[in-house]
XYZ file of C-alpha atoms in Angstrom:
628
model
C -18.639 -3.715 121.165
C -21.506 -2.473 118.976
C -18.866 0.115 117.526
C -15.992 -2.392 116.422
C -19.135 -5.152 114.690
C -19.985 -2.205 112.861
C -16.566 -0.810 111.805
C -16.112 -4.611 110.351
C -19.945 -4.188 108.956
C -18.705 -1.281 107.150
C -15.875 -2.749 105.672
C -17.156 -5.761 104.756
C -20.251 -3.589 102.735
C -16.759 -1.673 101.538
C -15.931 -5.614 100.078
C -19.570 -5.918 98.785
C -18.835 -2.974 96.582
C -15.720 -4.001 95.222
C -17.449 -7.255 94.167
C -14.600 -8.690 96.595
C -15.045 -12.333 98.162
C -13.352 -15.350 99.158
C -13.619 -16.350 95.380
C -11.869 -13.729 94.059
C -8.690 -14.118 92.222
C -7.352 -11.321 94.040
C -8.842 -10.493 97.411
C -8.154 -6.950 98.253
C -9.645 -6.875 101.623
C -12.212 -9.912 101.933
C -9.595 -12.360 103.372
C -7.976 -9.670 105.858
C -11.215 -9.447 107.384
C -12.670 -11.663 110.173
C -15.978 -13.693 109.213
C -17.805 -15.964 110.469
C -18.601 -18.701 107.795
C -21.541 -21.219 108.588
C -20.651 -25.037 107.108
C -22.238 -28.039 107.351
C -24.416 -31.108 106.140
C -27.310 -30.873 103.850
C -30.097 -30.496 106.591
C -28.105 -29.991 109.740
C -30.308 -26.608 110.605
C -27.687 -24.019 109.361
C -29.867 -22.319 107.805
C -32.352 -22.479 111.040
C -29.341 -21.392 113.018
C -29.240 -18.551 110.892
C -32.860 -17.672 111.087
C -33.055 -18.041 115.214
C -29.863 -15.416 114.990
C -32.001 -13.167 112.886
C -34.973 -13.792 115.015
C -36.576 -13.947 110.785
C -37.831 -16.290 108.512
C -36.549 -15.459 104.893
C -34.077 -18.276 104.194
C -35.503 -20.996 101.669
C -36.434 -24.431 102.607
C -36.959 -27.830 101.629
C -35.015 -31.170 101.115
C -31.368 -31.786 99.237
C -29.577 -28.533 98.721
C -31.579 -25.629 99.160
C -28.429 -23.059 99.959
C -27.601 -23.052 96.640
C -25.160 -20.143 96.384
C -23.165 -18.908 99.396
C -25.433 -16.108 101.552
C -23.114 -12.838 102.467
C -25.806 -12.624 105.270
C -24.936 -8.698 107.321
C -26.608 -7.763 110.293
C -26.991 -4.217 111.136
C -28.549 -3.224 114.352
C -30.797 -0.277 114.247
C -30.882 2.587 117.058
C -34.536 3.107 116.077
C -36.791 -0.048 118.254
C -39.916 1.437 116.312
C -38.341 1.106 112.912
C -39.548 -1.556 110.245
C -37.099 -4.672 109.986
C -35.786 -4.705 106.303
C -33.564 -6.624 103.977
C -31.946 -4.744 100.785
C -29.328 -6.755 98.329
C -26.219 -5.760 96.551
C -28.080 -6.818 93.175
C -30.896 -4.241 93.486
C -28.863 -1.213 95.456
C -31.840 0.898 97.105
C -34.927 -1.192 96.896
C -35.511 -1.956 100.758
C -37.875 -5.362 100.995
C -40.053 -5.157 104.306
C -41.339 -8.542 103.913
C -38.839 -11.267 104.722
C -40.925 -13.834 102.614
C -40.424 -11.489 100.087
C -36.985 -11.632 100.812
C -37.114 -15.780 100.800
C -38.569 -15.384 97.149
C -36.068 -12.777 95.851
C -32.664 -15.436 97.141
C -34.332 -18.045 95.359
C -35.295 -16.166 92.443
C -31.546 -14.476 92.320
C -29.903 -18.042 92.402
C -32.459 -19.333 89.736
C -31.762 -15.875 87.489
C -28.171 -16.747 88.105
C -27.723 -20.455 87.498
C -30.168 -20.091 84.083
C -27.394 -17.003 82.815
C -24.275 -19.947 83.929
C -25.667 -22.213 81.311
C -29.666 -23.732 83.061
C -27.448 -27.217 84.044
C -26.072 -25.721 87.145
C -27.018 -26.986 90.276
C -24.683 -24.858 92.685
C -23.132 -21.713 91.935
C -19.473 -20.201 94.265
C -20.775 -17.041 93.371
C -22.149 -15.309 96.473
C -25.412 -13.296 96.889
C -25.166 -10.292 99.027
C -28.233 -9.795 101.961
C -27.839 -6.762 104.481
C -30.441 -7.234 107.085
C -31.502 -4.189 109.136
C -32.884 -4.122 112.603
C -33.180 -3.279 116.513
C -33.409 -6.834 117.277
C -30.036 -8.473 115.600
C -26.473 -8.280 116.487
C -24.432 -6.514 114.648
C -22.701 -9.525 112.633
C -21.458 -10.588 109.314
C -22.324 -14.509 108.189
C -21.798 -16.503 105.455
C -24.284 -19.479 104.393
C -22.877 -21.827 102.612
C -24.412 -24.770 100.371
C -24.954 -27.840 102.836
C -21.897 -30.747 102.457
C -22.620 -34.171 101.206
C -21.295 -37.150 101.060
C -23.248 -38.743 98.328
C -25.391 -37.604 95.455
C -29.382 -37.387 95.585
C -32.249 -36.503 94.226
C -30.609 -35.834 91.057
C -27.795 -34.061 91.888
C -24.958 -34.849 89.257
C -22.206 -36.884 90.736
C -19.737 -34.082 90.429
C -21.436 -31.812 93.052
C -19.620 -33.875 96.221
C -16.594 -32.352 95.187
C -17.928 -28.777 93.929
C -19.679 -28.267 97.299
C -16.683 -29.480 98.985
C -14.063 -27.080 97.037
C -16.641 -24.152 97.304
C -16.894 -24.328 101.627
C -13.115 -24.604 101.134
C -12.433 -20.908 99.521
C -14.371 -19.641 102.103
C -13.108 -21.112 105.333
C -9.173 -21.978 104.334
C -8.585 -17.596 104.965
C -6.521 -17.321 108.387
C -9.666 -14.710 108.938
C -12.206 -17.092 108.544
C -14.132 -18.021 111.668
C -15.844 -21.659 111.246
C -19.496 -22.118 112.774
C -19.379 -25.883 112.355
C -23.074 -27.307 112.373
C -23.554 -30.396 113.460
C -27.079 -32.653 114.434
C -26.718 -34.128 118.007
C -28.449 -36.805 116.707
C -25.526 -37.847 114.524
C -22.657 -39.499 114.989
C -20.110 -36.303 115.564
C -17.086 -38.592 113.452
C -18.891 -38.500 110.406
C -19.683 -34.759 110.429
C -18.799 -32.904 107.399
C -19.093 -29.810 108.985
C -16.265 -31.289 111.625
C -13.916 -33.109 108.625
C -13.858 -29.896 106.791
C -12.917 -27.466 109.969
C -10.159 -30.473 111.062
C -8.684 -30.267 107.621
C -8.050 -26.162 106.928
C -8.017 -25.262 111.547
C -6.040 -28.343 112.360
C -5.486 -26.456 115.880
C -9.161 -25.301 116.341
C -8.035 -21.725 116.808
C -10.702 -20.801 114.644
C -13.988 -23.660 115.093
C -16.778 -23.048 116.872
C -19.006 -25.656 117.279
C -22.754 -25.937 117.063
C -24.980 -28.756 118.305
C -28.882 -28.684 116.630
C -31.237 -31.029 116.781
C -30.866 -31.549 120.585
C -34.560 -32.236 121.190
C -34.880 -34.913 118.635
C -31.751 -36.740 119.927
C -32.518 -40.816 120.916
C -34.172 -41.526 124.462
C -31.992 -41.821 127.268
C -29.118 -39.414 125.290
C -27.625 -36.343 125.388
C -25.309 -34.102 124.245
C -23.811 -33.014 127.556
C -20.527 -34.696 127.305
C -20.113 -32.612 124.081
C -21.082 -29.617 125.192
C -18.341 -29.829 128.251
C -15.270 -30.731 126.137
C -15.524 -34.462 126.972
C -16.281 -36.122 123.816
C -14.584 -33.958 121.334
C -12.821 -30.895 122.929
C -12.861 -27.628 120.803
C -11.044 -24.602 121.360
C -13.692 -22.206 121.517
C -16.157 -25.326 122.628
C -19.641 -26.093 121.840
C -23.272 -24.555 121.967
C -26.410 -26.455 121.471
C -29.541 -24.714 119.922
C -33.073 -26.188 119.559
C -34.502 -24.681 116.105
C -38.364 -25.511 115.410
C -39.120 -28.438 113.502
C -41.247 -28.834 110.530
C -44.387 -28.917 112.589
C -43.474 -25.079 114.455
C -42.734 -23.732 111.147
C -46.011 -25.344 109.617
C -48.078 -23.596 112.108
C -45.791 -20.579 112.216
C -44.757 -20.657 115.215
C -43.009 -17.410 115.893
C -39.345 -16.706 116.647
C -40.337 -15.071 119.847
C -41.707 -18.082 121.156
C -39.317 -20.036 119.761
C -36.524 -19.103 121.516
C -39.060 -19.075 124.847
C -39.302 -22.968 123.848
C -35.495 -23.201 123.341
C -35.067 -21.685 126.795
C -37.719 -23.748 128.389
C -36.311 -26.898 126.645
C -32.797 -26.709 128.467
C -33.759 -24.989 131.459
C -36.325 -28.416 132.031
C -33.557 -30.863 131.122
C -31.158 -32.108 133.981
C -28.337 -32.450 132.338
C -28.084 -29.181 130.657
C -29.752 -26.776 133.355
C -26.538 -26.041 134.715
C -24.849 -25.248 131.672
C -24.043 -21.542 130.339
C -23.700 -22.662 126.356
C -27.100 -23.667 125.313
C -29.401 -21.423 123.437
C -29.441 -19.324 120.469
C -29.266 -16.060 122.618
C -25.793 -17.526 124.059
C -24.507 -18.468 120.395
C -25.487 -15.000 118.852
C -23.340 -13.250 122.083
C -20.789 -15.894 121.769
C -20.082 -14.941 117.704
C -20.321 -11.111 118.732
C -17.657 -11.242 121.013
C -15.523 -13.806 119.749
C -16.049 -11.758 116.593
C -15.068 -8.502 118.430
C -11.693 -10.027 119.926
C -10.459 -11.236 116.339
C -10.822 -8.017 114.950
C -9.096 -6.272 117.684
C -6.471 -8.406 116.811
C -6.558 -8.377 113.497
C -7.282 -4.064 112.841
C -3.632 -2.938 113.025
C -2.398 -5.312 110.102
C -5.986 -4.381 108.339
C -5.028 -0.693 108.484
C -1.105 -1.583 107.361
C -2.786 -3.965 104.725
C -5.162 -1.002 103.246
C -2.226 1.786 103.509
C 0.017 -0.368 101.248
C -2.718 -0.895 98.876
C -3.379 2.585 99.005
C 0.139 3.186 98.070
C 0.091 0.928 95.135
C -3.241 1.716 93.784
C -2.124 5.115 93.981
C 1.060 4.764 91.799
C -1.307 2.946 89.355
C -3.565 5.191 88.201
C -0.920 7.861 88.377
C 0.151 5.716 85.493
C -2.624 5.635 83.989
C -2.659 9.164 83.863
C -6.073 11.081 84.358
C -9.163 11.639 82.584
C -8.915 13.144 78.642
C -10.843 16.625 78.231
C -12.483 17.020 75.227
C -11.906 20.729 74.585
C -9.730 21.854 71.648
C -7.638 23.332 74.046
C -7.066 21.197 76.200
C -6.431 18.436 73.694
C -4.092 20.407 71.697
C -1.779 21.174 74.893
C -2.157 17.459 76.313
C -0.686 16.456 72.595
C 1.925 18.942 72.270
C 3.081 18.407 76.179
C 3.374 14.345 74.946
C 5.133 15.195 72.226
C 7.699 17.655 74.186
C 7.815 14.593 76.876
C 8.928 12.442 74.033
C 11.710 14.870 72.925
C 13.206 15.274 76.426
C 13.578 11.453 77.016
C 14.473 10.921 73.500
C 17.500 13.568 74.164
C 18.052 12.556 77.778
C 18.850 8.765 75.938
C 21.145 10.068 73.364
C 23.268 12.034 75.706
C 22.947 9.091 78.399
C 24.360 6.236 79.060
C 24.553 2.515 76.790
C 21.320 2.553 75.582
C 22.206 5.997 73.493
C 25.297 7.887 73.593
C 27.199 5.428 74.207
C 26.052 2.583 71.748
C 26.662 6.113 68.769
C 30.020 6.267 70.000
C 30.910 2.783 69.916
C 29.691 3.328 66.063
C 32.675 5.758 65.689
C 35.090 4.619 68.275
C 34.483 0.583 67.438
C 32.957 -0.155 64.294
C 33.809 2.350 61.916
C 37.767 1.885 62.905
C 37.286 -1.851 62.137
C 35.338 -2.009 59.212
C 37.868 0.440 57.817
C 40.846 -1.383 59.061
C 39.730 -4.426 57.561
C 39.121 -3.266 53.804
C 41.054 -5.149 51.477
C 43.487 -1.877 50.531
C 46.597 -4.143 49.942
C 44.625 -5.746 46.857
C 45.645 -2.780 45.122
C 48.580 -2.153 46.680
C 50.467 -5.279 45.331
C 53.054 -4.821 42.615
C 51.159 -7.052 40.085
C 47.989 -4.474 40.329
C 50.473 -1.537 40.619
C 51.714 -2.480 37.013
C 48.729 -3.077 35.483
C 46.943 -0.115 36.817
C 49.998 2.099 35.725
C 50.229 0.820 32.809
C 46.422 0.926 31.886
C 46.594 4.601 33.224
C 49.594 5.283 30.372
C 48.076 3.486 27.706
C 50.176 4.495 24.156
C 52.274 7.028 25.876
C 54.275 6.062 28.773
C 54.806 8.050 31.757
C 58.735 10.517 31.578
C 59.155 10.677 35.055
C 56.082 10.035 37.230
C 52.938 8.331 36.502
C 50.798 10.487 37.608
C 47.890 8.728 35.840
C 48.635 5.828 37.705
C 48.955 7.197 41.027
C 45.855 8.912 40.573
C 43.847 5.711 39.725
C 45.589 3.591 42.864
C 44.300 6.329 44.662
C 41.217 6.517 43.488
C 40.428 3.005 43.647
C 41.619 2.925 47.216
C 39.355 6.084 48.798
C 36.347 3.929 46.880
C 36.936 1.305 49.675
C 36.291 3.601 52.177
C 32.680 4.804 51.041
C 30.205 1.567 52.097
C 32.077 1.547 55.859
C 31.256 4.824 55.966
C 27.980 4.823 54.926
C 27.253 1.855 56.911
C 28.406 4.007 59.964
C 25.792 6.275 58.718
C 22.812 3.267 59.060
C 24.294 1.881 62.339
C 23.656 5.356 64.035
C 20.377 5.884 62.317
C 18.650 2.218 63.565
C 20.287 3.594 67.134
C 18.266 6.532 67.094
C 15.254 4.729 66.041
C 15.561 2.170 68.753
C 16.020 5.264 71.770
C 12.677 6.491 70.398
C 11.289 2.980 71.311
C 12.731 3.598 74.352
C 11.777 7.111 74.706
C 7.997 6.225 74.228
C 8.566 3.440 77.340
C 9.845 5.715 79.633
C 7.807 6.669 82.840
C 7.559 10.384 81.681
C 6.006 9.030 78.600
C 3.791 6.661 80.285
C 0.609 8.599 79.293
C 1.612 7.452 75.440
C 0.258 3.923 76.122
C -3.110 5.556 76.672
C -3.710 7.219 73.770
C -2.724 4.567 71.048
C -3.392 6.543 67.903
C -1.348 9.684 69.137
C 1.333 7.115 69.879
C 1.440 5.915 66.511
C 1.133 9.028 64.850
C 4.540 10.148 66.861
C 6.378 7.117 66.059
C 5.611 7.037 62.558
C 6.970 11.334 62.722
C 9.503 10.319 64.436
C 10.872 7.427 61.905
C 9.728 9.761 59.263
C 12.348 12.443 60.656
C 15.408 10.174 61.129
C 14.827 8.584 57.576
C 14.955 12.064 56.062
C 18.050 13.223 58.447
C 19.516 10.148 57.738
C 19.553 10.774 53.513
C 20.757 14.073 54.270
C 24.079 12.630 56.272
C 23.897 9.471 53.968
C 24.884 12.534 51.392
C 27.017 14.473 53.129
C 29.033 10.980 53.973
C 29.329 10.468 50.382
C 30.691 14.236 49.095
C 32.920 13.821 52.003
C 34.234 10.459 50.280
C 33.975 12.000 46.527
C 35.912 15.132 47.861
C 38.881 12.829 48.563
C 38.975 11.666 44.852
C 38.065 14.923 43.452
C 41.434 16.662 44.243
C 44.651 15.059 45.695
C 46.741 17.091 47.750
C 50.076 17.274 45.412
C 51.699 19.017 48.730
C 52.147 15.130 49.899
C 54.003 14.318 46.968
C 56.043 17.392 46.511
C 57.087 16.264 50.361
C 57.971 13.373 48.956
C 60.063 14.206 46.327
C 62.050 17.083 48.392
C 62.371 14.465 51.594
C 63.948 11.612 48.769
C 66.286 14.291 47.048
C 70.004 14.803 47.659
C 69.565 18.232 47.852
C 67.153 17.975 50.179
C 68.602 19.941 53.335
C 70.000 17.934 56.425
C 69.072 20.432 59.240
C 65.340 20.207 58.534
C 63.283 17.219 60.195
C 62.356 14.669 57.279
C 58.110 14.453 57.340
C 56.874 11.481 58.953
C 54.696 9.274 56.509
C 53.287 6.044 57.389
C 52.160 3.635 54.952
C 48.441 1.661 56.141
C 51.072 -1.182 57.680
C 52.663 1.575 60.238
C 56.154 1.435 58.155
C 57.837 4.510 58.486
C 57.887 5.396 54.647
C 61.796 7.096 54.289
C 62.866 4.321 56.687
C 62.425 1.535 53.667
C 65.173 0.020 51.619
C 64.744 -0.813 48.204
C 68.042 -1.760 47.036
C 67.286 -5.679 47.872
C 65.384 -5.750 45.187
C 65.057 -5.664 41.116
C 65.037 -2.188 39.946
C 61.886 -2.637 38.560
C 60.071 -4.161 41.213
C 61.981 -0.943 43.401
C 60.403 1.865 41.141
C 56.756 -0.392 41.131
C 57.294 -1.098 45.585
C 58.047 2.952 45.970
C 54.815 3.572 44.134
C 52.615 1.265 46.295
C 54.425 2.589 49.130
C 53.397 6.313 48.224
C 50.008 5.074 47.528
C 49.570 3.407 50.961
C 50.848 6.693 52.949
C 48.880 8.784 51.151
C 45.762 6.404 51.799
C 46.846 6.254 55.281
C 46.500 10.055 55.504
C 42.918 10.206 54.096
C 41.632 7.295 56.233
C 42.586 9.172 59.032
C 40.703 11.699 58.337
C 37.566 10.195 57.163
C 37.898 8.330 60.894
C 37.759 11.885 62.156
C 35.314 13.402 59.706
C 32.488 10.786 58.879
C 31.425 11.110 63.275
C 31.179 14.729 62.535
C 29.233 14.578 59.871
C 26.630 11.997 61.365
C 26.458 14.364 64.730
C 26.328 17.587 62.847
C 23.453 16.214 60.674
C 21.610 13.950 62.070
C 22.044 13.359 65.836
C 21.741 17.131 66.589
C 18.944 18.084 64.237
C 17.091 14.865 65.234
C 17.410 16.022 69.571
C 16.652 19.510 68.802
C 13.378 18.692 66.424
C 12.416 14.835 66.058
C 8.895 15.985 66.083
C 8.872 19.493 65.479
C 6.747 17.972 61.943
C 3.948 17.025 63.643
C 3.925 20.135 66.476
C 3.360 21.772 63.845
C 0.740 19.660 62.041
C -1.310 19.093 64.966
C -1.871 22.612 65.770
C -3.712 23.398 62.844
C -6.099 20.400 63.772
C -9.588 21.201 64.282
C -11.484 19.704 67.604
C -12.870 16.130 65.611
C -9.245 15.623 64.192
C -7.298 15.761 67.578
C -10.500 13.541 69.174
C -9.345 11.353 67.110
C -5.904 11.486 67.676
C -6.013 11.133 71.688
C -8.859 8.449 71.366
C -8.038 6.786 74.369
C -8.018 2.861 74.439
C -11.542 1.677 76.298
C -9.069 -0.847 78.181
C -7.227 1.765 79.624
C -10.370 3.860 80.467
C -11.915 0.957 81.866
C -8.789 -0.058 84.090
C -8.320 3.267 85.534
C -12.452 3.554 86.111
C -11.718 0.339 88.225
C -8.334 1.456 90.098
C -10.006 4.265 90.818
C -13.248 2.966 92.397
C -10.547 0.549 94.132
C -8.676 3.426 95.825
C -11.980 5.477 96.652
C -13.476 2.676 98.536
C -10.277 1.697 100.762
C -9.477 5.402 101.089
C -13.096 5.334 102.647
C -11.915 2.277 104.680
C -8.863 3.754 106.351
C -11.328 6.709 107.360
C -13.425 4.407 109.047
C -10.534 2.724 111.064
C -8.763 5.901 111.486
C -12.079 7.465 113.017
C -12.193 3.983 115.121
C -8.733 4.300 116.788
């Protein structure tokens, strides 16, 4: 027994140290562990039921609210009987207090030292002081006092603190884990208990209410609580047990606990009706909690120890993201920096040669957009026999053309391959914002998760990075356009002489005529002319020429402008996006690259806190593993 009250001691000091209680916005273990929490009304003796537990006085007393923030109260039982009784808080780690009214002082200075930093107008606080009690004369138990319920304000109180008490017993004793010690005077009517309202509403089925009777010496003449105590009057699950604390008077001439309890025992044992009773007495309750206590955790350890494994798991996985502490040698900081910058590189060319978020979306440039925008230029603008004219005409000027205009065709030509520079160079953009984008993707990926640490380093690559694709992308931006000024720098005159030997009647019969295709897919030696004028014949042949030749060229800039974007800027940028600042860094000296892996104190902070997370439950599974 002693063995499993400690195991939940331990854990619940494990809770104390991760500043976890039933107030936190995210429990980690608080509300998977079983606790007894102590509610009722302002002056029902909670706090004496407490005490006569302890078999101490150290609580604080008076009228109105004097719990004024909940009491974690733990009970550890010493091996030692000869060892001095002391107290020791969570606020002052290592200062062990002796004296119990020392003790008394030091909860109500706490709650004063804590309500004056919440703003001096506080009357209650949720926040919970932490008391370990050590001793060979307690059980080994875990308590929590809470501030005593009211119905109506007094003595001051502001009219708000009905409902603040009310809400703050709530967070505590609405966990499946929570065990209620409901406190009730005999010598009140049991329907208007708070203590009783409050369990009803959050343990509808009792399965977690115990109920506690004070005050039984005080109760009218010629009544008793024995009906209660047997079920009768208002059955509980786990029943009832009365107690007789010492009044005003015992306290006043400090009567001790010792004889207290004698008193307590004397009390019942010299009353009729409650002589042959087993529940009456503090001795009973403290057993009672210890073993009712005992039985919920033996039910409750195997999904504590699946609980604390999963968190184990998770915490695990996040502070593996958030990567481990930052040495502050040169070394070291010059490898962790050029190992980030080679994890960039490898996700940044993993992307490209991936899937839609990189090689695909580049080839869907060349494949998609580049054959539309192309397609869609306005080439039959120049190809119509008005512009035809005028151009060949311009292109003669004083002396016309003999045969051929060859000025003319030159110009059409000319003017046509223009069209095809601003899709192409556009192609050239397209891929470039791609490959800016998969470095924003790069820098996301898990392998690059120790980027969002280190926020100057981060920038630093992104800004080499961009820095590298803008100067790749000028490079291709000019290679794009000699490809495009090639085209109009020399026409192939093997097209035409093709032409002309195809459209002659010497031309011989056995050999296969060339296949030219005007931009419209008409088969150019398949056209007939003779429908129409002889001028507008000579003027349609030319346009037709034009358009095959055109048709030829588009081709291959469809075939060459993908080339030239891979060849000089896709490649380059996956074989050395950041080769720049590799390069820059290592001549950094040891202040420079401090600077440049100057880890966010969020981050820091977060992974202090993970880690003191994962350290304490990792101690916690120990101490259930050891248990089992």
């Amino acid at each position: 027994m002693e063995r499993v009250i400690g195991l939940v001691n331990k854990l619940q000091q494990i809770c104390t140290s991760l500043g976890d209680n039933a107030l936190s916005p995210q429990s980690i273990l608080w509300n998977k562990l079983p606790t007894i929490v102590v509610v009722g009304g302002q002056s029902s003796g909670k706090s004496s039921v407490l005490e006569a537990v302890v078999g101490r006085d150290f609580l604080p007393r008076g009228t109105g609210i004097v719990t004024r923030r909940p009491l974690v109260l733990q009970l550890v039982k010493t091996d030692d009987s000869s060892a001095q009784d002391y107290g020791e808080f969570s606020h002052a780690p290592g200062r062990k207090i002796p004296s119990f009214e020392d003790i008394r002082k030091e909860i109500e200075d706490e709650t004063e030292r804590h309500l004056h930093k919440m703003g001096g107008n506080k009357v209650v606080s949720p926040d919970p002081i932490y008391l370990t009690v050590y001793s060979n004369n307690v059980p080994n138990l875990t308590l929590v006092d809470m501030p005593g319920l009211t119905k109506v304000p007094i003595d001051g109180q502001p009219p708000s603190i009905v409902q603040e008490l009310d809400e703050m017993a709530r967070q505590y004793v609405k966990s499946d884990n929570a065990i209620i010690l409901a406190v009730t005077p005999a010598n009140a009517d049991l329907a208007t208990s708070d203590a009783l309202r409050m369990a009803r509403d959050v343990d509808p089925s009792g399965d977690r209410t115990i109920g506690v009777l004070t005050k039984v010496d005080i109760m009218d003449r010629g009544t008793d609580c024995r009906d209660v105590l047997l079920g009768r009057t208002l059955k509980l699950k786990h029943g009832w047990v009365a107690v007789v604390n010492r009044g005003q008077a015992d306290i006043n001439s400090r009567v001790s606990m010792k004889d207290a309890r004698a008193k307590e025992r004397e009390f019942f044992q010299g009353k009729p009706e409650y002589q042959d009773l087993q529940n009456t007495g503090t001795t009973f309750l403290a057993d009672k909690l210890s073993n009712h206590l005992i039985n919920e955790i033996m039910k409750s350890l195997p999904s504590i120890q699946s609980y604390i494994d999963d968190t184990i798991a998770k915490l695990t996985k996040e502070l593996q993201a958030l990567g481990g502490d930052v040495s502050h040698s040169r070394g070291a900081m010059l490898h962790m920096t050029l190992q980030l910058c080679q994890k960039l590189e490898r996700a940044f060319e993993r992307i490209v040669d991936g899937g839609k978020d990189g090689g695909e979306k580049i080839l869907d440039v060349f494949e998609i957009k580049l054959k539309e925008a192309i397609n869609k230029l306005p080439f039959q603008r120049i190809l119509t026999l008005k512009n035809v004219q005028m151009v060949v005409n311009e292109a003669d000027g004083y002396q016309p053309h003999i045969i051929a205009p060859e000025n003319g065709y030159r110009r059409l030509i000319e003017d046509g391959l223009s069209l095809l520079r601003d899709p192409s160079l556009n192609a050239v953009e397209l891929v470039h914002q791609i490959l800016k984008a998969i470095v924003t993707l790069a820098v996301n990926t898990p392998d690059c998760r120790d980027l969002q640490r280190f926020f100057n380093l981060k920038s630093e690559i992104i800004n080499h990075a961009a820095n590298t694709l803008e100067r790749l992308r000028k490079d291709t931006d000019a290679m794009v356009r000699t490809l495009v000024d090639m085209e109009a720098s020399y026409l192939s005159a093997s097209f035409f002489r093709e032409i002309v030997a195809a459209e002659s009647y010497a031309y011989d019969p056995s050999r296969p005529r060339p296949a030219f295709y005007t931009l419209s897919g008409e088969n150019l030696f398949e056209k007939r002319y003779d429908n129409l004028p002889v001028a507008d014949a000579h003027l349609q042949k030319i346009s037709d020429h034009v358009s095959a030749y055109l048709a030829i060229v588009k081709g291959q800039m469809l075939a060459t402008v993908p080339k030239a974007i891979v060849h000089c800027m896709v490649i380059p940028a996956k074989g050395g996006l950041l080769m720049a600042l590799q390069e820059d860094v290592a001549g950094k000296e040891e202040p420079q690259l401090r600077r440049l892996i100057n880890e966010s104190e969020e981050i820091a902070e977060q992974r202090e806190s993970v880690k003191k997370r994962l350290t304490l439950l990792q101690r916690a599974s120990k101490e259930i593993a050891a248990f089992m």
